[in-house]
PDB file of C-alpha atoms in Angstrom:
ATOM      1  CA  UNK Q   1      -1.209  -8.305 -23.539  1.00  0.00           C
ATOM      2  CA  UNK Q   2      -4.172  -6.996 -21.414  1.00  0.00           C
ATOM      3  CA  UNK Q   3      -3.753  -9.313 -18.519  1.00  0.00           C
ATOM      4  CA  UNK Q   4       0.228  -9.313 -18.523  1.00  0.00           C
ATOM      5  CA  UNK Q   5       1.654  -7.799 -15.772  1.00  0.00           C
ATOM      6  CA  UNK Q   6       4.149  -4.605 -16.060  1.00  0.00           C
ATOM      7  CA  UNK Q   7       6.050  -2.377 -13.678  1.00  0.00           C
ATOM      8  CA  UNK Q   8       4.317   1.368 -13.227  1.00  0.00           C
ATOM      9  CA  UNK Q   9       6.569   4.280 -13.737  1.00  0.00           C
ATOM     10  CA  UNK Q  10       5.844   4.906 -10.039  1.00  0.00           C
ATOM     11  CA  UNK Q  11       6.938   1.741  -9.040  1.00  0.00           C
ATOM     12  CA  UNK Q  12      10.127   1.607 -11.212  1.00  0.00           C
ATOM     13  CA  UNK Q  13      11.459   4.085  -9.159  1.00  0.00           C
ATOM     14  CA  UNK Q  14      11.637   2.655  -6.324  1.00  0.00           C
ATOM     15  CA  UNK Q  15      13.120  -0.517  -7.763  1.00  0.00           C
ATOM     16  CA  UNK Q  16      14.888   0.877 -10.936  1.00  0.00           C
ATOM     17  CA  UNK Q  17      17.877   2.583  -8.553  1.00  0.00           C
ATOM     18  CA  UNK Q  18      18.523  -1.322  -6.983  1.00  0.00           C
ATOM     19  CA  UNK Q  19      19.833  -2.678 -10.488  1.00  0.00           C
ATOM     20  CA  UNK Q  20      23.512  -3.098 -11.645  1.00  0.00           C
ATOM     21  CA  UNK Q  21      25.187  -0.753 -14.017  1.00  0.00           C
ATOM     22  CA  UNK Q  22      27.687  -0.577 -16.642  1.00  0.00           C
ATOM     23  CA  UNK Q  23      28.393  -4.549 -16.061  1.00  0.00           C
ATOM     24  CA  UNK Q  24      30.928  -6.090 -18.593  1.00  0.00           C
ATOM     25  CA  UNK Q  25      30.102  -8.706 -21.029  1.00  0.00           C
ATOM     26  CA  UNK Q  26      26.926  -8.860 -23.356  1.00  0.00           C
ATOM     27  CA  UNK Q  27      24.516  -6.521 -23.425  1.00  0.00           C
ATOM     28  CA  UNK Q  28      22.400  -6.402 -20.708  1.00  0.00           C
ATOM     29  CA  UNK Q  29      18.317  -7.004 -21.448  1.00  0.00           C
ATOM     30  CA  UNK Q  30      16.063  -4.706 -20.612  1.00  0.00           C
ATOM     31  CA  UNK Q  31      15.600  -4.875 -16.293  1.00  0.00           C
ATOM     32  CA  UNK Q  32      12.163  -3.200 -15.880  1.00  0.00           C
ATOM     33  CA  UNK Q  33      11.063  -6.120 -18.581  1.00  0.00           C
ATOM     34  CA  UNK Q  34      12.495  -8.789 -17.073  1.00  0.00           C
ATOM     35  CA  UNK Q  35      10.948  -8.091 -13.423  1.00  0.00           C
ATOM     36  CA  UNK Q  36       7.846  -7.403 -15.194  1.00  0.00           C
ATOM     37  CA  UNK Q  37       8.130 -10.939 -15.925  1.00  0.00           C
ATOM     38  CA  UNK Q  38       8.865 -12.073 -12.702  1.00  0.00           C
ATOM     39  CA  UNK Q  39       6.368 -10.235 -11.000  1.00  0.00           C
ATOM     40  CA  UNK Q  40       3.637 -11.744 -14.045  1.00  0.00           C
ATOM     41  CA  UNK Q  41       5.056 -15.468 -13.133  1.00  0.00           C
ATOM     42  CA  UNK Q  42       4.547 -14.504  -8.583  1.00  0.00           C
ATOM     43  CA  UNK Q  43       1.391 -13.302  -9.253  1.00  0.00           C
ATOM     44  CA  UNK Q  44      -0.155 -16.030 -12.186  1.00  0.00           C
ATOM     45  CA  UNK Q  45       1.536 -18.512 -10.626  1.00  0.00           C
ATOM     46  CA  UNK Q  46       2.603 -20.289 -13.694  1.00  0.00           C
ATOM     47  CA  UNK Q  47       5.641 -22.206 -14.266  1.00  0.00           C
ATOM     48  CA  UNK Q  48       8.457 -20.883 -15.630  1.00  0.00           C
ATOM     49  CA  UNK Q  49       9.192 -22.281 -18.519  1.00  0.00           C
ATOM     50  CA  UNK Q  50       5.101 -21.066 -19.695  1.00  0.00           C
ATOM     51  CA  UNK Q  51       6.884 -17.263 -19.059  1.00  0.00           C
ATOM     52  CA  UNK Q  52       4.935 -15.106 -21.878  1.00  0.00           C
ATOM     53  CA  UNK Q  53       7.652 -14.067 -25.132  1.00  0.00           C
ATOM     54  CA  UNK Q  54       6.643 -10.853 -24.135  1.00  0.00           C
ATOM     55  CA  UNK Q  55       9.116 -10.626 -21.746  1.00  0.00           C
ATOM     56  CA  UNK Q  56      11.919 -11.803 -23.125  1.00  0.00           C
ATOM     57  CA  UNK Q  57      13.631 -15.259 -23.133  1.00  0.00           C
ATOM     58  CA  UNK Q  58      12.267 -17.599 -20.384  1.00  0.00           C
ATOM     59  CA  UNK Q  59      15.480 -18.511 -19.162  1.00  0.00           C
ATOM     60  CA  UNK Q  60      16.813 -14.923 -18.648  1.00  0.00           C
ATOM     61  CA  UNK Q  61      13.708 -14.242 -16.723  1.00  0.00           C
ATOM     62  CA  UNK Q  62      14.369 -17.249 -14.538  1.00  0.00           C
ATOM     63  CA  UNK Q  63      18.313 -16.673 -14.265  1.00  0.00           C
ATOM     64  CA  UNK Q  64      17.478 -12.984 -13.379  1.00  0.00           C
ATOM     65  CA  UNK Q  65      14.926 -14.205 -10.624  1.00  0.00           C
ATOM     66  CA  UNK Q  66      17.204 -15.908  -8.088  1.00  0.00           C
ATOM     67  CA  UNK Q  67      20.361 -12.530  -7.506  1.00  0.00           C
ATOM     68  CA  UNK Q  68      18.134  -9.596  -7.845  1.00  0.00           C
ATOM     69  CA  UNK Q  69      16.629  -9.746  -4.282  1.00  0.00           C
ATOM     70  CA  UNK Q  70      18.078 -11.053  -1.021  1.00  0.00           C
ATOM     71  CA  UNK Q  71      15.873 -12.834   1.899  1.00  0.00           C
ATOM     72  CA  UNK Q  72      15.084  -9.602   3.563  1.00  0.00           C
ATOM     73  CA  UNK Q  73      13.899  -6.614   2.251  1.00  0.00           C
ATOM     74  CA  UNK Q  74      15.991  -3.774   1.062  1.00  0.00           C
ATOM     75  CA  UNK Q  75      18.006  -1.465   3.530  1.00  0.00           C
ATOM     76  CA  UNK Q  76      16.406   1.605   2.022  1.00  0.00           C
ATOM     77  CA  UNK Q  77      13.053   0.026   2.594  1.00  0.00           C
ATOM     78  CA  UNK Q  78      14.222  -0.753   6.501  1.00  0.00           C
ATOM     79  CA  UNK Q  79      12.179   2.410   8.195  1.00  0.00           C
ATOM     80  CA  UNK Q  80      11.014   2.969  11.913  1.00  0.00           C
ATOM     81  CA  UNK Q  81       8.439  -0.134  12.651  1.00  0.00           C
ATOM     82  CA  UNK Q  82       6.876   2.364  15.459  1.00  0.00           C
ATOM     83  CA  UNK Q  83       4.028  -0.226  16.779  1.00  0.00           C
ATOM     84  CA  UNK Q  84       5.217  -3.502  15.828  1.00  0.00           C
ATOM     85  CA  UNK Q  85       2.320  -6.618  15.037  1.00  0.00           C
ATOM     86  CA  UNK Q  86       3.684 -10.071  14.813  1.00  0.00           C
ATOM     87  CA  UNK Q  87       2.261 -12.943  13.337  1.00  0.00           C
ATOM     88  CA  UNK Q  88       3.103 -16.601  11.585  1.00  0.00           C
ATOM     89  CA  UNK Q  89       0.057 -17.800  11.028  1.00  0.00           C
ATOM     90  CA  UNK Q  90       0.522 -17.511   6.988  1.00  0.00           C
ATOM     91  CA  UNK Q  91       0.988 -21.252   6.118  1.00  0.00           C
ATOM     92  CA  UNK Q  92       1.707 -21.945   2.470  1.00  0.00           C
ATOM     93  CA  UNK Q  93       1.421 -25.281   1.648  1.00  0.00           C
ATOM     94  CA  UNK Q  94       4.419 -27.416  -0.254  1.00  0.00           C
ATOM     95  CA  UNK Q  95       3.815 -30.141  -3.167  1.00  0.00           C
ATOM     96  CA  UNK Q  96       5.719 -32.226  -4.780  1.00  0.00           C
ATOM     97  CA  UNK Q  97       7.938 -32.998  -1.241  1.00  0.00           C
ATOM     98  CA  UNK Q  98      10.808 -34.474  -2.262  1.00  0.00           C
ATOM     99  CA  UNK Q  99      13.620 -34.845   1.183  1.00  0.00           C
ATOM    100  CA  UNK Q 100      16.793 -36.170   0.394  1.00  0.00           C
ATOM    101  CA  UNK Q 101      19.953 -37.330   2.646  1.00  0.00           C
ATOM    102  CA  UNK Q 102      21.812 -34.328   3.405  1.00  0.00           C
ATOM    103  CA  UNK Q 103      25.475 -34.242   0.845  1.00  0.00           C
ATOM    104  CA  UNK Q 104      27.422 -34.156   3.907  1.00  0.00           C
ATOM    105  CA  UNK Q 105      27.230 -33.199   7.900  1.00  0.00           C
ATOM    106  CA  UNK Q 106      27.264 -29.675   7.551  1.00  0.00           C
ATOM    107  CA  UNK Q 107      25.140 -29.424   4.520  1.00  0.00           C
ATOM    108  CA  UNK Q 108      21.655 -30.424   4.552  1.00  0.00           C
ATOM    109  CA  UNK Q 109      19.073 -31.104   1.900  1.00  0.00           C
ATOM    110  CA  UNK Q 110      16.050 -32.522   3.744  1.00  0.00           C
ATOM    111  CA  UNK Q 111      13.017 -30.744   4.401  1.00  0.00           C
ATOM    112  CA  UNK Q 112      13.889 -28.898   7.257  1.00  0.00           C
ATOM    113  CA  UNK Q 113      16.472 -27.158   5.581  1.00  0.00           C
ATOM    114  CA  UNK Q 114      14.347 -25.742   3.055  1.00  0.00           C
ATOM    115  CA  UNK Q 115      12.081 -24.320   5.454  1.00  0.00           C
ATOM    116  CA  UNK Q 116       9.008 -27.246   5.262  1.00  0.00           C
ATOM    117  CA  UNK Q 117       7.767 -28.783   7.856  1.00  0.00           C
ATOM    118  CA  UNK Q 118       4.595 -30.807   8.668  1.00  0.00           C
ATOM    119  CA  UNK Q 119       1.662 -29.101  10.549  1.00  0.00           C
ATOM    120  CA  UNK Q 120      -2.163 -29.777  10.351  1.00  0.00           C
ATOM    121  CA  UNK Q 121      -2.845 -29.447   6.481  1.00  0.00           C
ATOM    122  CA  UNK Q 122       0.115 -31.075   5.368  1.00  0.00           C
ATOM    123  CA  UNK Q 123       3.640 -30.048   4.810  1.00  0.00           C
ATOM    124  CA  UNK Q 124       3.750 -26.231   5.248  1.00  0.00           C
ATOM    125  CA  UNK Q 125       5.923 -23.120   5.448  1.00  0.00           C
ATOM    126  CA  UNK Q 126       5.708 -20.479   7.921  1.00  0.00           C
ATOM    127  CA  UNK Q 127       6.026 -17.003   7.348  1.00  0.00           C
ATOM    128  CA  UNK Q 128       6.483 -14.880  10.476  1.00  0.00           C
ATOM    129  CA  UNK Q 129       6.071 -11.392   9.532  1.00  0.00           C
ATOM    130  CA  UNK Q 130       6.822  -7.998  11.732  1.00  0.00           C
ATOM    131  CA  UNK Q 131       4.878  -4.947  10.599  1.00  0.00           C
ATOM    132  CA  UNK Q 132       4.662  -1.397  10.996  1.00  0.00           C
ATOM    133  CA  UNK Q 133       1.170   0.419  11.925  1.00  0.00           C
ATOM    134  CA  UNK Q 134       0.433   0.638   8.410  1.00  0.00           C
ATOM    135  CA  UNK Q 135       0.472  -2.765   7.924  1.00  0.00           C
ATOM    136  CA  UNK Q 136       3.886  -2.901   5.960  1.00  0.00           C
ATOM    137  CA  UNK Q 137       6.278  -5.221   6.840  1.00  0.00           C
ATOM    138  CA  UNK Q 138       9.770  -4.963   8.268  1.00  0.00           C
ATOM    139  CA  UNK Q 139      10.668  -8.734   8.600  1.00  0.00           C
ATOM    140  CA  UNK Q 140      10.041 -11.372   6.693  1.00  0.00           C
ATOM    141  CA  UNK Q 141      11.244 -14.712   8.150  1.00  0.00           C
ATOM    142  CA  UNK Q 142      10.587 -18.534   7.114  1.00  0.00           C
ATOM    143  CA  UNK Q 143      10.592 -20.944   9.063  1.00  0.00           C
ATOM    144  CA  UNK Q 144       8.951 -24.881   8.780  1.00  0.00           C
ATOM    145  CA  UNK Q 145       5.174 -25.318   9.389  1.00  0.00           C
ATOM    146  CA  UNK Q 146       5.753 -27.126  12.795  1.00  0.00           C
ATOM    147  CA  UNK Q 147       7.920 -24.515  14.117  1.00  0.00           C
ATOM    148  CA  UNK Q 148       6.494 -22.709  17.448  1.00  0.00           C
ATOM    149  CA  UNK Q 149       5.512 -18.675  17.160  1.00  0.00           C
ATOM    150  CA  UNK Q 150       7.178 -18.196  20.766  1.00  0.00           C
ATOM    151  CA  UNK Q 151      10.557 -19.382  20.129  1.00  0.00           C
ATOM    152  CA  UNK Q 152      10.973 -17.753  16.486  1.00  0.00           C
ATOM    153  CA  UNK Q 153       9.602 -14.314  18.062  1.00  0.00           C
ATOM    154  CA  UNK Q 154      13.213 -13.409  19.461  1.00  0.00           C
ATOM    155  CA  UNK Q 155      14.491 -14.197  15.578  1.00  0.00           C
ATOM    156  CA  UNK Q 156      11.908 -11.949  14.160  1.00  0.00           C
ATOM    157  CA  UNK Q 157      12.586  -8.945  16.908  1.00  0.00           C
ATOM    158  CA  UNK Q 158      16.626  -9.232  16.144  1.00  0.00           C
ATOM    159  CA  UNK Q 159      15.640  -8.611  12.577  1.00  0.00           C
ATOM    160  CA  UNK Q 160      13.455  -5.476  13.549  1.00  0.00           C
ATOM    161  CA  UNK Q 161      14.388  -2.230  11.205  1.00  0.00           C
ATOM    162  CA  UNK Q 162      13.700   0.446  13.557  1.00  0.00           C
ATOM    163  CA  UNK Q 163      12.732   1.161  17.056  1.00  0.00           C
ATOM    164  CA  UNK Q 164       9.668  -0.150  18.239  1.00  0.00           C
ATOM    165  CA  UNK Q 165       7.000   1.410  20.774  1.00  0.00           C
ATOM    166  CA  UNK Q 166       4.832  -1.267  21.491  1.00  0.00           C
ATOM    167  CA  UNK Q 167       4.461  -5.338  20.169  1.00  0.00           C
ATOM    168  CA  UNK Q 168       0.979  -6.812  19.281  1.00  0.00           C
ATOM    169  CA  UNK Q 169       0.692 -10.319  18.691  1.00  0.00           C
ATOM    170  CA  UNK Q 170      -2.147 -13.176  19.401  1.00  0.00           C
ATOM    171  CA  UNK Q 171      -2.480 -15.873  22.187  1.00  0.00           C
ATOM    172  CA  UNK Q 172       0.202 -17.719  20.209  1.00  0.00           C
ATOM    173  CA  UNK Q 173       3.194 -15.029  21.783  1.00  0.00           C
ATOM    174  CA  UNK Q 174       1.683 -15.626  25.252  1.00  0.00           C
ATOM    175  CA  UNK Q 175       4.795 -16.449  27.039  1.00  0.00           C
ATOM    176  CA  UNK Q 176       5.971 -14.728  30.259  1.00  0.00           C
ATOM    177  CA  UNK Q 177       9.904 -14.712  29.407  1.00  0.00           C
ATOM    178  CA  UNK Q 178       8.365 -12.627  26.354  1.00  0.00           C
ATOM    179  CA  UNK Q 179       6.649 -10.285  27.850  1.00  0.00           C
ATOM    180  CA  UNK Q 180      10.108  -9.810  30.355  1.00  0.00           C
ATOM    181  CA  UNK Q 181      11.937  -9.686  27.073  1.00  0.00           C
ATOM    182  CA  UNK Q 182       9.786  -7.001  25.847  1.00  0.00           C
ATOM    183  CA  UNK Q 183       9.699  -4.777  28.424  1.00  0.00           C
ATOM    184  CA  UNK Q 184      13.650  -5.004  28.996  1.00  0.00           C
ATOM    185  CA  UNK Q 185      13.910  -4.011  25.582  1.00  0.00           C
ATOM    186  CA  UNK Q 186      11.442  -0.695  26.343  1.00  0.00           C
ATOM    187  CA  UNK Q 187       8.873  -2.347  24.489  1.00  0.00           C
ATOM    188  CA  UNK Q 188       5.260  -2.623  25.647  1.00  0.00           C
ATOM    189  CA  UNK Q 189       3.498  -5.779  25.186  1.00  0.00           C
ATOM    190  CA  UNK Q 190       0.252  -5.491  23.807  1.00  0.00           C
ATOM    191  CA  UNK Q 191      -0.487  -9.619  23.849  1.00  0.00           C
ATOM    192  CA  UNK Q 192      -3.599 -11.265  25.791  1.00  0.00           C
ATOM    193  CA  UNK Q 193      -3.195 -14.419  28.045  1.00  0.00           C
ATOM    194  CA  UNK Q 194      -4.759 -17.366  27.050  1.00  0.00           C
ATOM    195  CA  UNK Q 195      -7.641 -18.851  28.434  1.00  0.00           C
ATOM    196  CA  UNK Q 196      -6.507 -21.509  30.700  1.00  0.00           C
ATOM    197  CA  UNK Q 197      -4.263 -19.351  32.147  1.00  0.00           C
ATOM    198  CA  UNK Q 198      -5.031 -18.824  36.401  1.00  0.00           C
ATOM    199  CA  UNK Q 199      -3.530 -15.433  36.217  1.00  0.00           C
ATOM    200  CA  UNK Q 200      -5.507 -13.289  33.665  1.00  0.00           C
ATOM    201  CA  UNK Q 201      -3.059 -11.089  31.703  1.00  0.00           C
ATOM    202  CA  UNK Q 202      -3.971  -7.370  30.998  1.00  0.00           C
ATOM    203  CA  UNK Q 203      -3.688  -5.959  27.943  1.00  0.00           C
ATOM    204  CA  UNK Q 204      -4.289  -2.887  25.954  1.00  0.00           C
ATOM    205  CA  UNK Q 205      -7.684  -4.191  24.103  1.00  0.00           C
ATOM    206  CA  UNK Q 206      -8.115  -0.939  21.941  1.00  0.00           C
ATOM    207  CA  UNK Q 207      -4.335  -1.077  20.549  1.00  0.00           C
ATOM    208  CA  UNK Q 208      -4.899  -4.944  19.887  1.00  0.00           C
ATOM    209  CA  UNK Q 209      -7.718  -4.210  17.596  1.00  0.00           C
ATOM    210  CA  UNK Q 210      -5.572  -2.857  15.148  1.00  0.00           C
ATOM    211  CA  UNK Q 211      -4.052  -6.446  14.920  1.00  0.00           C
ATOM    212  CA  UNK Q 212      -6.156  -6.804  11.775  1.00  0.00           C
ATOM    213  CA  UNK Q 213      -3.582  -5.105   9.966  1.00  0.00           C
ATOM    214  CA  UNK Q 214      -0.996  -8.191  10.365  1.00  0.00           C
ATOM    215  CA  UNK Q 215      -4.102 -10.099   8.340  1.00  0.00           C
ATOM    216  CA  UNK Q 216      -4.538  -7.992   6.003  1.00  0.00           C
ATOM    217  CA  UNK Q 217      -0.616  -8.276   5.348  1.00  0.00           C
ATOM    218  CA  UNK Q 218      -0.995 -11.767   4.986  1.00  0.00           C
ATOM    219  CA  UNK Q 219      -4.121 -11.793   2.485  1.00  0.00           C
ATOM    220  CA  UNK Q 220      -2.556  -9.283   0.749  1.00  0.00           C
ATOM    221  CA  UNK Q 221       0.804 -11.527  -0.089  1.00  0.00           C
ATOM    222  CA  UNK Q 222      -1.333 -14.561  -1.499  1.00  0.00           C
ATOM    223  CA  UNK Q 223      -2.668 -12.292  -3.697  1.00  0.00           C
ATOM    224  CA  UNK Q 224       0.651 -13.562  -5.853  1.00  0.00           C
ATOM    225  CA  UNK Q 225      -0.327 -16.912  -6.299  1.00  0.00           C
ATOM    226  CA  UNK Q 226       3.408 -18.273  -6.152  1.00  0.00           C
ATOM    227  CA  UNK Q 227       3.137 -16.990  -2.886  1.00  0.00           C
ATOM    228  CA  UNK Q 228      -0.034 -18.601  -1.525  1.00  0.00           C
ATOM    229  CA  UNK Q 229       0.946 -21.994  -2.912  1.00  0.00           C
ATOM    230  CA  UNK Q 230       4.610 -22.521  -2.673  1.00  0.00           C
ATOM    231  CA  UNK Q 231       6.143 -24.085  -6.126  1.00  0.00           C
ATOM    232  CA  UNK Q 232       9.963 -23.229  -5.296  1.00  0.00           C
ATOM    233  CA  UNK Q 233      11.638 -25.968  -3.108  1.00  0.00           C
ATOM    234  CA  UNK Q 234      14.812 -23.965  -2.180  1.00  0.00           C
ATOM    235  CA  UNK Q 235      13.684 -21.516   0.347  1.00  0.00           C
ATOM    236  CA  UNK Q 236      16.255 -18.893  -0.037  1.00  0.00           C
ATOM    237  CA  UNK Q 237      14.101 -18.815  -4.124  1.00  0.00           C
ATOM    238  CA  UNK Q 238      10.508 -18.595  -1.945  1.00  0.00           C
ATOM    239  CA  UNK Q 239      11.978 -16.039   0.107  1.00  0.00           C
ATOM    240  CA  UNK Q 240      13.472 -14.142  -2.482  1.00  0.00           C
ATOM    241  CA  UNK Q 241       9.775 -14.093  -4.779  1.00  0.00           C
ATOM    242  CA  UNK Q 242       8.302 -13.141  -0.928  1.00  0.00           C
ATOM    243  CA  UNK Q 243      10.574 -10.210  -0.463  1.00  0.00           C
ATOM    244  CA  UNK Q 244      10.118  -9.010  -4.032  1.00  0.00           C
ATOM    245  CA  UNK Q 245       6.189  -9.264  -3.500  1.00  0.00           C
ATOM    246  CA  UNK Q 246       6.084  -7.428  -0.663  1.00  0.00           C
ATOM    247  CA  UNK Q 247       8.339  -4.464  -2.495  1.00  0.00           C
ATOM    248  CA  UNK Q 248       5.322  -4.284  -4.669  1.00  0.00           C
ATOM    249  CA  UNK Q 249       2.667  -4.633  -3.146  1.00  0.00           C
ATOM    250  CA  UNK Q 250       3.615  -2.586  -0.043  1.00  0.00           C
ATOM    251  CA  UNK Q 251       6.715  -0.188  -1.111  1.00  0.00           C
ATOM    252  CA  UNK Q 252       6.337   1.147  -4.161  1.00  0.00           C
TER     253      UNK Q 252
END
């Protein structure tokens, strides 16, 4: 029981409000047990079906899993980013690929559709993440591994809760259209040029610093194991254990 994971009183609170009431049909188990035993399964990184009885019926825990949280974090959660950092540098690797032909033109099943992709360790998912100054994120977004940082950027801004003061990103956002986007927008750049560039970019290097934030962000996700090593093939499932990870570890 020591090394199960449950849900602080603290932490209930934030999530406790978020759960259905007085739904018809059989009674309803327990909610803060069940998460618990999500949250035990993201952050062991065990397989479902090896759920601990402590929690309740394995397949309650699972069926319970995939409604409770959406791809995006909650609106309540949404507040003022302030000094955005951008990043999608946190690849999580994919086994057991499996791509399929697609069930019909508008609906694929491949690969791509599930947000995998191949980059230089293998077959990867991106997760491009916007942030706020304390390192919390606003935006969560998957994309495949091979996807570029530059052309997802304007997808992860759209998604942006709040107004934001200034954007700090690496050499992977170095793109002048951004930087025109940015500024259009009222936001200042904070992103340095890379080095073959013939025109050296300026940037604010003391405000960059504080990049290390977006890292920490990142290291602080695979601390759930599910997370660091993707086991769910459907990506709106890895998105939903993502969102409900970051509630944790950076909400509540």
């Amino acid at each position: 029981m020591a090394d199960l994971f449950w849900l602080s009183d603290e932490q209930w609170a934030v999530i406790g409000p978020f759960m259905p009431k007085d739904q018809p049909g059989l009674e309803r188990k327990d909610d803060r047990q069940i998460i618990s035993g999500i949250l035990h399964v993201l952050t062991a990184g065990c397989r479902w079906r090896d759920c601990p009885a402590a929690y309740g019926p394995r397949t309650t825990v699972y069926n319970r899993f995939n409604p409770i949280v959406a791809a995006r974090l909650p609106e309540s959660h949404a507040r003022r980013v302030g000094q955005g950092r951008m990043d999608g540098r946190c690849g999580c690797p994919r086994q057991q690929l499996r791509p399929r032909p697609p069930l019909c033109p508008w609906r694929q099943r491949g690969a791509t559709a599930q947000a995998i992709g191949p980059s230089r360790g293998g077959q990867t998912t991106k997760i491009h993440a916007l942030t706020d100054v304390l390192g919390r994120p606003g935006v969560l977004l998957l994309t495949p591994g091979n996807a570029s940082d530059m052309t997802t950027a304007p997808a992860v801004l759209a998604e942006a809760p709040g107004r934001i003061q200034r954007q700090a990103a690496d050499k992977g956002y170095d793109a002048d259209w951004l930087r025109a986007d940015l500024r259009k927008s009222g936001i200042t750049p904070v992103i340095p040029g890379k080095r073959g560039r013939k025109r050296k970019i300026r940037h604010d290097t003391s405000r960059y610093r504080e990049r290390w934030r977006i890292e920490a962000t990142s290291n602080r996700l695979k601390d759930f194991r599910r997370i660091a090593t993707r086991y769910d093939k459907l990506a709106r499932n890895y998105a939903s254990a993502l969102a409900l990870a970051a509630v944790i570890a950076f909400w509540c």
